[in-house]
Amino acid sequence: MAPTLMATGNAAGSDLARLRRDFPILRQSVHGHPLVYLDNAATSQKPRQVVQAEADFSVLENANVHRGVHSLSQRATSRYDGARERVRAFVNAGHCDEIVLTAGTTAGINLIAQSYGGSVLRQGDEILLTEMEHHSNIVPWQLIAGRTGARIRVLPVTDRGELDLSRLPELLSTRTRIVAVTHVSNVLGTVNPILEIAALARAAGAVTVVDGAQAVPHFPVDVQTLGADFYVASGHKMYGPTGIGFLYGRRELLEAMPPWQGGGGMIQRVSFEETSYAPVPARFEAGTPPIAQAVGLAAAIDYLSALDWAQLRGHEDGLVAQAAERIAEIPGYRLIGTAPTRVGALSFVLEGVHPHDVGTVLDLRGIAVRASHHCAQPLMRRFGITGTVRASFAMYNTLDDVDALVAGLREVRQVFGG
Amino acid sequence: MSDPSELYQSVILDHNRAPRNYREMPEASAQAEGYNPMCGDQLKVWLRLDGDRIVDVSFQGSGCAISKASASLMTTAVKGKTPAEVEHLFQRFQRMVTGQDSGQAEQDELPARLVVFAGVREFPSRVKCATLSWHALRSALGGGRERPGPGGG
Ligand SMILES: Cc1ncc(COP(=O)(O)O)c(C=O)c1O
């Protein structure tokens, strides 16, 4: 069982200290300084429970799924299906068949774009994206738009880094078939009002595809309440393994969709003349899936589920707020994204210093941040910048980490002046 | 290394703040662009040849301190050189920043103003920053068959 969190503590706070012991990777030095890991939006660290579950499976239970009458294969199958059930409960989907296990968010969006998009989009139809999307919620849509003759339209972002919902009615037309939007911006931390967007999309006759990669590590998600038609996320950003993720899709939609990739495991009967496909979700899981990773994902969900979400959110919000307040004292600091509802990420620029140089000086102090365009070049262009420094927080970060970040940024100022 | 000033030597900071030969060159005989998809840094290099000699070279662009200072110092190091001499300098420079040189003696053969980038070898992710302008220069000179780098995120 995972220990509980204190509202906001430093590493000495006993609950937080106990929680950090589940993440041995955090106990190391980088360039002679204790590691301060603030790149959680890129990938979070995994608790030993997740690593152990994956290892135990590989050491003791490894076999292929759905293929064997032998006991090990049946055990592997039930572990794999167990992971699917865990994901279902995690996002409160109505049925296990609505959960496709994927290689991650990117794979999920490509699947929806190719299979759903490929079958419904016609010349002149529209796909509505937003200006704050990650490249993986842009490029798959461009690929399918190119193939079908559909058109991409873009919902703009305001100066505060929120979606400009006032433009939504005008951008949602009778030609809109798909609205693809991120739940939480990986750059700005903005939490988007999915409920409202999905309702408007539905009224316009479009389905909503939600990129939940940055949401699921931070707050509970209920796909039924949200009214999302599709919802995708990655295991590795929610304390689970890489190479695994999930896609929720409303059952009627999934059932009407053609397969995307062909192979073993997704068929009913194959001959050279004709092949009939397996029912969902197997239809979308061609080939041997990432089984150990699915077991690890289930362990990550168990780990998260044992925590008190409200406490977790309070702790993380406290850290982001502290960091934002204290970094603001540094000369030339500009926060990118000032929406009132934000989680996880804090993006900023320091006047006169390139984000890369900030990242390198911080690295020399053992502080891991991301300095780049964060796979969101259109959003960078929107703010007239080429990149930001992004500090992104997770449950195991501490006020000491915030102190280290602020001290590191002061040093950046010393090195580069200004 | 854990002291930032070992990487960010004062010469680098100076050229970052006030890059030399930072201008367009309408009368250029060749030009080329460098782009790093990993970080979005981009710059353009212009040069003018007189016979086999570079008589003028300039650059403009946006990038980090390492890429900007490297471009600036490169322009000061290659003026008056032939393409073959530039290639020789580049090879040495690249060996230094990637940590493949045989050490001090080899570095001593590089102009001191280029040796300030020796610290880059400790930061593999920054090697591209230090060599971006050189790649652009070589492609302007028609040499160096560049393959596009790996994709960005
Ligand atoms: C908002 C968002 N969408 C999609 C992705 C892509 O996720 P993955 O690389 O795990 O497929 C990321 C992660 O970088 C992200 O932050």
XYZ file of C-alpha atoms and ligand atoms in Angstrom:
587
model
C 0.000 0.000 0.000
C 1.211 3.440 -0.816
C 1.639 5.806 2.082
C -0.340 9.023 2.253
C 1.002 12.454 1.476
C 1.266 15.478 3.646
C -0.391 18.564 2.195
C 2.925 20.174 1.358
C 6.030 19.029 3.044
C 9.725 18.872 2.655
C 11.505 15.573 2.397
C 11.703 15.390 6.176
C 7.910 15.216 6.359
C 7.510 11.615 7.326
C 4.698 10.620 4.943
C 6.436 12.170 1.986
C 9.751 10.651 3.043
C 8.082 7.270 3.191
C 6.553 7.753 -0.232
C 9.913 8.766 -1.670
C 11.390 5.512 -0.461
C 9.198 3.819 -3.057
C 11.216 5.662 -5.714
C 14.849 4.622 -5.204
C 15.922 6.457 -8.356
C 15.390 9.737 -6.534
C 18.166 8.876 -4.098
C 21.140 9.664 -6.281
C 23.513 12.465 -7.076
C 23.921 14.181 -10.412
C 27.037 16.313 -10.876
C 27.622 15.970 -7.141
C 24.185 17.277 -6.130
C 21.111 15.372 -4.984
C 18.886 14.685 -7.976
C 15.928 17.044 -8.208
C 13.638 15.474 -10.758
C 11.287 18.025 -12.275
C 10.742 16.465 -15.674
C 7.710 14.428 -14.737
C 5.617 15.605 -17.666
C 8.139 13.925 -19.971
C 8.080 10.749 -17.964
C 7.453 10.061 -14.310
C 9.516 7.731 -12.154
C 8.164 4.331 -11.267
C 7.667 3.133 -7.716
C 9.377 -0.116 -6.804
C 5.937 -1.764 -6.641
C 5.554 -1.217 -10.387
C 9.057 -2.392 -11.207
C 8.555 -5.408 -8.959
C 5.243 -6.364 -10.528
C 6.779 -6.250 -13.999
C 9.822 -8.208 -12.880
C 7.763 -10.811 -11.026
C 5.681 -11.372 -14.086
C 8.747 -11.804 -16.285
C 10.537 -14.028 -13.803
C 7.621 -16.225 -12.749
C 4.664 -15.952 -15.078
C 5.840 -15.026 -18.530
C 3.897 -16.601 -21.395
C 1.987 -15.347 -24.385
C -1.633 -14.359 -23.988
C -4.763 -15.821 -25.559
C -2.806 -18.550 -27.315
C -2.262 -21.430 -24.980
C -4.148 -24.077 -23.184
C -1.244 -24.391 -20.805
C -1.398 -22.953 -17.338
C 1.232 -20.269 -17.680
C -0.466 -18.862 -20.740
C -3.755 -18.806 -18.909
C -2.165 -16.997 -16.010
C -0.570 -14.464 -18.339
C -3.916 -13.981 -20.051
C -5.701 -13.345 -16.819
C -3.015 -10.880 -15.718
C -3.335 -9.070 -19.040
C -7.112 -8.966 -18.881
C -6.795 -7.924 -15.255
C -4.809 -4.908 -16.406
C -7.600 -4.005 -18.804
C -10.123 -4.206 -15.984
C -7.894 -2.008 -13.820
C -7.776 0.620 -16.566
C -11.543 0.404 -16.985
C -12.098 1.118 -13.319
C -9.400 3.819 -13.347
C -11.259 5.908 -15.937
C -14.701 4.572 -14.997
C -15.537 3.163 -18.413
C -18.779 1.196 -18.549
C -17.228 -1.962 -19.929
C -13.854 -3.659 -20.370
C -14.483 -3.959 -24.097
C -14.193 -0.212 -24.301
C -10.530 -0.336 -23.261
C -7.850 -1.018 -25.869
C -4.343 -1.460 -24.512
C -1.920 0.427 -26.742
C 1.746 1.324 -26.841
C 0.916 4.782 -25.486
C -0.865 8.038 -26.215
C 0.716 8.442 -29.627
C -0.304 4.948 -30.683
C -3.845 5.546 -29.398
C -4.311 8.767 -31.353
C -2.931 7.208 -34.521
C -5.316 4.305 -34.102
C -8.312 6.620 -33.760
C -7.184 8.843 -36.629
C -6.544 5.949 -39.016
C -9.432 3.708 -38.072
C -12.206 6.072 -37.007
C -10.986 9.046 -39.031
C -10.199 6.877 -42.022
C -13.703 5.490 -42.139
C -15.819 8.580 -41.416
C -13.890 11.462 -42.964
C -14.853 12.667 -46.427
C -13.561 15.416 -48.656
C -14.307 18.786 -47.032
C -15.050 17.382 -43.563
C -13.352 19.120 -40.685
C -11.189 18.070 -37.771
C -10.996 20.647 -35.014
C -7.733 20.751 -33.044
C -6.496 23.325 -30.580
C -3.452 25.546 -30.607
C -2.068 23.890 -27.483
C -1.875 20.327 -28.779
C 1.173 18.112 -28.515
C 2.551 17.141 -31.941
C 1.148 13.674 -31.357
C -2.359 15.144 -31.370
C -1.637 17.109 -34.547
C 0.414 15.025 -36.935
C -1.801 11.882 -36.941
C -4.726 14.131 -37.921
C -2.724 15.776 -40.679
C -1.865 12.350 -42.058
C -5.482 11.240 -42.219
C -6.651 14.662 -43.437
C -4.188 14.342 -46.302
C -5.537 10.944 -47.215
C -9.246 11.795 -46.977
C -9.335 15.416 -48.083
C -10.547 16.548 -44.664
C -9.575 19.986 -43.413
C -7.908 20.880 -40.116
C -9.186 23.828 -38.142
C -7.679 25.196 -34.977
C -9.218 26.574 -31.806
C -6.945 29.398 -30.608
C -5.388 29.889 -27.194
C -5.756 33.112 -25.193
C -2.910 35.133 -23.692
C -3.466 33.376 -20.383
C -3.011 30.028 -22.057
C -6.631 28.913 -22.054
C -8.678 27.697 -24.985
C -10.672 30.551 -26.451
C -14.078 28.951 -26.047
C -15.811 32.016 -27.449
C -14.534 30.879 -30.854
C -15.878 27.357 -30.472
C -19.414 27.886 -31.824
C -18.048 29.461 -34.983
C -15.358 26.798 -35.475
C -17.711 23.894 -34.882
C -19.526 23.577 -38.161
C -21.829 21.027 -39.725
C -18.693 19.655 -41.393
C -16.877 19.011 -38.099
C -16.545 15.274 -37.550
C -13.839 15.144 -34.901
C -12.722 17.445 -32.103
C -9.320 16.442 -30.720
C -8.249 18.250 -27.595
C -5.815 17.763 -24.761
C -7.238 17.454 -21.248
C -4.183 19.124 -19.713
C -1.555 21.078 -21.642
C 1.881 19.500 -21.324
C 3.427 22.971 -21.605
C 1.094 25.316 -19.731
C -0.528 22.931 -17.296
C -3.913 24.377 -18.279
C -6.825 22.057 -17.494
C -9.329 22.288 -20.337
C -13.111 22.159 -19.798
C -13.652 18.855 -21.571
C -17.197 18.470 -20.294
C -18.249 21.685 -21.991
C -16.272 21.067 -25.188
C -17.549 17.502 -25.560
C -21.139 18.652 -25.065
C -20.809 21.325 -27.754
C -19.077 18.882 -30.080
C -21.821 16.317 -29.576
C -24.480 18.918 -30.309
C -22.654 19.705 -33.548
C -22.531 16.024 -34.455
C -18.813 15.528 -33.850
C -16.985 13.071 -31.637
C -14.451 14.238 -29.052
C -11.016 12.676 -28.754
C -9.288 13.596 -25.509
C -5.524 13.382 -25.019
C -5.327 12.562 -21.325
C -1.571 11.980 -21.101
C -1.012 14.857 -18.668
C -4.296 14.528 -16.804
C -4.374 10.986 -15.467
C -1.296 11.357 -13.225
C -2.860 14.330 -11.447
C -6.569 13.838 -10.906
C -9.232 11.144 -11.269
C -10.839 10.943 -14.678
C -14.352 9.698 -15.352
C -14.878 9.260 -19.080
C -18.641 8.855 -18.700
C -19.078 12.089 -16.782
C -16.765 13.925 -19.187
C -18.743 12.705 -22.157
C -15.561 11.982 -24.084
C -16.006 9.611 -27.016
C -12.347 8.627 -26.969
C -9.778 9.112 -24.222
C -6.096 8.137 -24.474
C -3.110 8.146 -22.123
C 0.385 6.699 -21.552
C 1.520 4.450 -18.725
C 4.919 6.067 -18.342
C 3.542 9.454 -17.378
C 1.418 7.952 -14.604
C 4.145 6.073 -12.695
C 3.875 3.044 -14.961
C 6.114 1.486 -17.611
C 6.982 2.785 -21.061
C 5.583 0.975 -24.079
C 2.056 0.721 -22.693
C -0.934 3.008 -22.677
C -4.644 2.822 -23.141
C -7.448 4.003 -25.318
C -11.024 4.282 -24.129
C -13.605 4.370 -26.878
C -17.368 4.362 -26.654
C -18.494 0.870 -27.496
C -20.723 1.675 -30.496
C -17.892 3.671 -32.012
C -15.258 0.978 -31.486
C -17.555 -1.732 -32.771
C -18.155 0.138 -36.001
C -14.458 0.798 -36.584
C -12.306 -1.251 -38.972
C -9.012 -2.697 -37.731
C -5.969 -0.499 -38.035
C -3.151 -3.009 -37.929
C -3.557 -6.610 -38.967
C -1.975 -9.658 -37.438
C -2.440 -12.387 -34.935
C -4.877 -12.026 -32.091
C -7.244 -9.688 -33.919
C -8.985 -12.171 -36.196
C -11.841 -14.611 -36.039
C -11.147 -16.662 -39.140
C -8.524 -16.179 -41.813
C -8.337 -17.507 -45.333
C -6.622 -15.996 -48.339
C -9.978 -14.962 -49.703
C -11.482 -13.441 -46.623
C -10.750 -12.647 -43.001
C -13.227 -11.835 -40.308
C -12.122 -9.796 -37.378
C -12.265 -10.373 -33.681
C -14.677 -8.324 -31.617
C -13.405 -5.253 -29.798
C -11.072 -4.664 -28.107
C -9.015 -7.586 -29.504
C -9.653 -6.260 -33.027
C -7.330 -3.362 -32.190
C -4.603 -5.361 -30.478
C -2.836 -7.138 -33.330
C 0.234 -9.146 -32.416
C 1.698 -10.018 -29.051
C 0.949 -7.092 -26.744
C 3.319 -5.611 -24.160
C 2.262 -8.054 -21.459
C 4.749 -7.333 -18.682
C 4.168 -3.627 -19.260
C 0.421 -4.132 -18.914
C 1.058 -5.852 -15.587
C 3.222 -2.863 -14.588
C 0.472 -0.466 -15.632
C -1.997 -2.348 -13.444
C 0.437 -1.993 -10.535
C 0.748 1.739 -11.200
C -3.025 2.081 -11.115
C -3.122 0.133 -7.843
C -0.464 2.443 -6.464
C -2.335 5.582 -7.512
C -5.661 4.212 -6.355
C -4.332 3.695 -2.849
C -3.543 7.410 -2.595
C -5.936 10.111 -1.566
C -6.421 12.120 -4.774
C -7.440 15.268 -2.936
C -4.277 15.121 -0.856
C -2.167 14.383 -3.911
C -3.647 17.324 -5.764
C -3.209 19.590 -2.763
C 0.422 18.596 -2.449
C 1.236 19.072 -6.138
C -0.722 22.322 -6.446
C 1.076 23.612 -3.383
C 4.442 22.896 -4.981
C 3.506 24.521 -8.302
C 2.123 27.585 -6.515
C 5.224 27.903 -4.321
C 7.515 27.531 -7.299
C 5.559 30.082 -9.364
C 5.587 32.586 -6.529
C 9.268 32.248 -5.731
C 10.572 32.123 -9.287
C 8.673 35.332 -9.971
C 11.320 37.131 -7.904
C 13.982 36.303 -10.451
C 14.696 39.198 -12.805
C 13.441 38.745 -16.365
C 11.140 35.860 -15.457
C 8.005 35.411 -17.524
C 5.491 32.695 -16.807
C 3.960 31.197 -19.949
C 0.419 30.149 -19.143
C -1.387 31.828 -16.285
C -4.736 30.060 -16.390
C -6.375 29.725 -12.974
C -6.871 25.970 -13.362
C -3.522 24.354 -13.933
C -1.773 21.191 -12.835
C 1.698 19.767 -12.924
C 3.683 21.951 -15.248
C 5.216 25.374 -14.898
C 6.628 26.859 -18.096
C 8.661 30.011 -18.203
C 11.312 31.958 -20.011
C 14.138 34.028 -18.558
C 14.765 37.109 -20.631
C 18.085 36.995 -22.428
C 18.828 33.372 -21.606
C 17.972 30.546 -23.973
C 15.998 27.731 -22.313
C 18.732 25.238 -23.210
C 21.303 27.189 -21.309
C 18.981 27.372 -18.315
C 18.560 23.605 -18.559
C 22.293 22.968 -18.673
C 23.113 25.198 -15.699
C 20.315 23.562 -13.701
C 21.581 20.121 -14.701
C 24.959 21.010 -13.243
C 23.083 21.463 -9.955
C 21.399 18.088 -10.296
C 18.083 19.610 -11.376
C 16.287 17.905 -14.265
C 13.906 20.165 -16.186
C 12.898 20.163 -19.821
C 14.024 23.003 -22.020
C 12.539 22.916 -25.485
C 9.429 23.420 -27.546
C 7.909 20.416 -25.731
C 6.578 18.979 -28.992
C 4.186 21.907 -29.201
C 5.712 24.198 -31.820
C 2.405 25.833 -32.813
C 1.895 26.834 -29.176
C 5.428 28.264 -29.011
C 4.658 30.315 -32.105
C 1.431 31.510 -30.460
C 3.480 32.977 -27.616
C 6.208 34.281 -29.916
C 8.931 32.121 -28.417
C 10.960 29.145 -29.581
C 10.873 27.244 -26.325
C 10.403 27.379 -22.593
C 11.929 25.934 -19.479
C 9.413 23.571 -17.953
C 9.488 22.344 -14.386
C 6.887 19.627 -13.944
C 5.921 18.174 -10.613
C 4.891 14.783 -9.333
C 3.646 13.356 -6.047
C 7.160 12.728 -4.749
C 8.504 16.246 -5.245
C 9.182 18.355 -2.185
C 9.581 21.936 -1.071
C 13.311 21.204 -1.020
C 13.032 20.599 -4.752
C 11.407 24.014 -5.151
C 14.219 25.586 -3.109
C 16.811 23.911 -5.302
C 15.062 25.117 -8.455
C 14.931 28.701 -7.246
C 18.590 28.624 -6.166
C 19.515 27.113 -9.516
C 17.720 29.869 -11.397
C 19.492 32.492 -9.308
C 22.732 30.923 -10.421
C 21.587 31.069 -14.045
C 21.114 34.794 -13.558
C 24.601 35.073 -12.106
C 26.191 33.229 -15.004
C 24.342 35.117 -17.727
C 23.853 38.445 -15.960
C 20.704 40.527 -16.209
C 32.470 19.360 -14.235
C 29.978 21.029 -11.968
C 30.901 24.683 -12.257
C 28.855 26.324 -15.027
C 31.720 28.684 -15.827
C 33.798 25.765 -17.088
C 31.277 25.349 -19.889
C 30.153 28.941 -20.169
C 33.573 30.540 -20.441
C 33.645 34.299 -20.493
C 34.540 34.332 -24.198
C 31.395 32.324 -24.924
C 29.226 34.605 -22.816
C 30.724 37.627 -24.534
C 30.054 36.300 -28.037
C 26.560 35.260 -26.987
C 25.789 38.765 -25.812
C 27.493 40.516 -28.702
C 27.862 38.112 -31.615
C 30.391 39.181 -34.271
C 29.559 39.265 -37.975
C 25.886 39.085 -37.063
C 24.327 40.456 -40.221
C 22.804 39.526 -43.534
C 25.008 39.611 -46.586
C 23.093 40.599 -49.728
C 26.187 40.230 -51.892
C 27.013 36.734 -50.606
C 28.336 34.153 -53.029
C 26.822 31.316 -51.004
C 24.533 30.780 -48.075
C 23.028 27.902 -46.140
C 20.729 27.276 -43.229
C 21.229 25.110 -40.208
C 18.307 23.760 -38.222
C 18.260 21.581 -35.164
C 14.899 19.825 -34.939
C 15.589 18.738 -31.368
C 15.496 22.284 -30.031
C 14.253 24.409 -32.908
C 17.489 26.400 -33.114
C 18.067 27.809 -36.540
C 20.624 29.983 -38.181
C 21.727 31.139 -41.562
C 25.316 31.524 -42.702
C 26.441 33.743 -45.594
C 29.855 33.861 -47.190
C 31.700 35.572 -49.962
C 34.546 33.865 -51.780
C 37.338 35.524 -53.700
C 38.848 32.763 -55.756
C 39.441 30.037 -53.222
C 39.375 32.250 -50.140
C 36.570 33.227 -47.810
C 36.793 36.992 -47.731
C 33.652 37.582 -45.725
C 31.360 35.441 -43.610
C 28.361 36.289 -41.456
C 25.407 34.692 -39.721
C 22.017 35.343 -38.135
C 19.617 33.199 -36.227
C 18.190 32.186 -32.925
C 19.707 29.713 -30.582
C 21.309 29.043 -27.249
C 24.498 30.641 -25.981
C 26.571 27.723 -27.208
C 25.252 27.789 -30.764
C 25.325 31.563 -31.045
C 28.821 31.938 -29.604
C 30.052 29.055 -31.713
C 28.697 30.667 -34.877
C 30.199 34.000 -33.915
C 33.619 32.574 -33.113
C 33.502 30.436 -36.239
C 33.034 33.499 -38.417
C 36.110 35.090 -36.867
C 38.125 31.885 -37.264
C 37.424 31.120 -40.910
C 37.819 34.497 -42.546
C 40.714 34.303 -45.028
C 40.672 30.508 -45.070
C 40.185 28.183 -48.026
C 37.436 25.554 -48.006
C 40.049 22.856 -47.396
C 41.381 24.739 -44.391
C 37.836 25.203 -43.071
C 37.229 21.481 -43.406
C 40.392 20.745 -41.485
C 39.395 23.154 -38.705
C 35.910 21.669 -38.562
C 37.209 18.115 -38.250
C 39.463 19.129 -35.353
C 36.688 21.119 -33.722
C 34.253 18.258 -34.021
C 36.752 15.810 -32.546
C 37.262 18.153 -29.618
C 33.595 18.751 -28.798
C 32.744 15.090 -29.120
C 35.689 14.083 -26.948
C 37.366 12.078 -29.681
C 40.591 14.025 -29.854
C 43.817 12.725 -28.401
C 43.967 15.493 -25.815
C 45.699 18.758 -25.141
C 48.294 18.501 -27.918
C 45.602 18.162 -30.530
C 43.573 20.977 -29.015
C 46.664 23.162 -29.134
C 46.496 23.028 -32.915
C 43.127 24.739 -32.840
C 42.910 28.506 -32.455
C 42.448 29.328 -28.767
C 39.095 30.946 -29.475
C 37.719 27.600 -30.598
C 39.205 25.672 -27.693
C 36.834 27.504 -25.327
C 34.244 24.975 -26.452
C 36.175 22.003 -25.060
C 33.719 21.768 -22.149
C 30.914 20.838 -24.537
C 32.238 17.263 -24.640
C 30.754 16.773 -21.164
C 27.294 17.522 -22.566
C 26.519 15.210 -25.472
C 23.136 16.890 -25.928
C 24.888 20.180 -26.640
C 27.330 18.985 -29.301
C 24.805 19.790 -32.030
C 24.547 23.337 -30.699
C 28.296 23.841 -31.029
C 28.476 22.378 -34.534
C 25.255 23.754 -36.061
C 26.934 26.774 -37.660
C 29.844 24.679 -38.906
C 27.497 22.300 -40.665
C 25.737 25.250 -42.277
C 29.055 26.755 -43.362
C 30.205 23.486 -44.878
C 27.002 23.099 -46.782
C 27.324 26.685 -48.074
C 30.796 25.715 -49.279
C 29.227 22.771 -51.063
C 31.096 20.225 -49.013
C 30.017 18.029 -46.152
C 27.196 15.816 -47.287
C 24.808 16.410 -44.422
C 22.066 14.016 -43.611
C 19.207 15.545 -41.669
C 19.567 14.786 -37.983
C 17.147 12.683 -35.989
C 13.669 14.097 -35.594
C 12.597 16.381 -32.805
C 9.859 15.696 -30.322
C -0.161 16.036 -23.903
C 0.645 14.913 -24.477
N 0.145 14.191 -25.476
C 0.818 13.157 -26.008
C 2.067 12.805 -25.569
C 2.772 11.653 -26.208
O 2.862 10.604 -25.338
P 3.701 9.293 -25.692
O 5.026 9.781 -26.172
O 3.783 8.544 -24.407
O 2.958 8.558 -26.745
C 2.632 13.536 -24.537
C 3.963 13.214 -24.027
O 4.985 13.661 -24.400
C 1.912 14.616 -23.986
O 2.426 15.354 -22.996
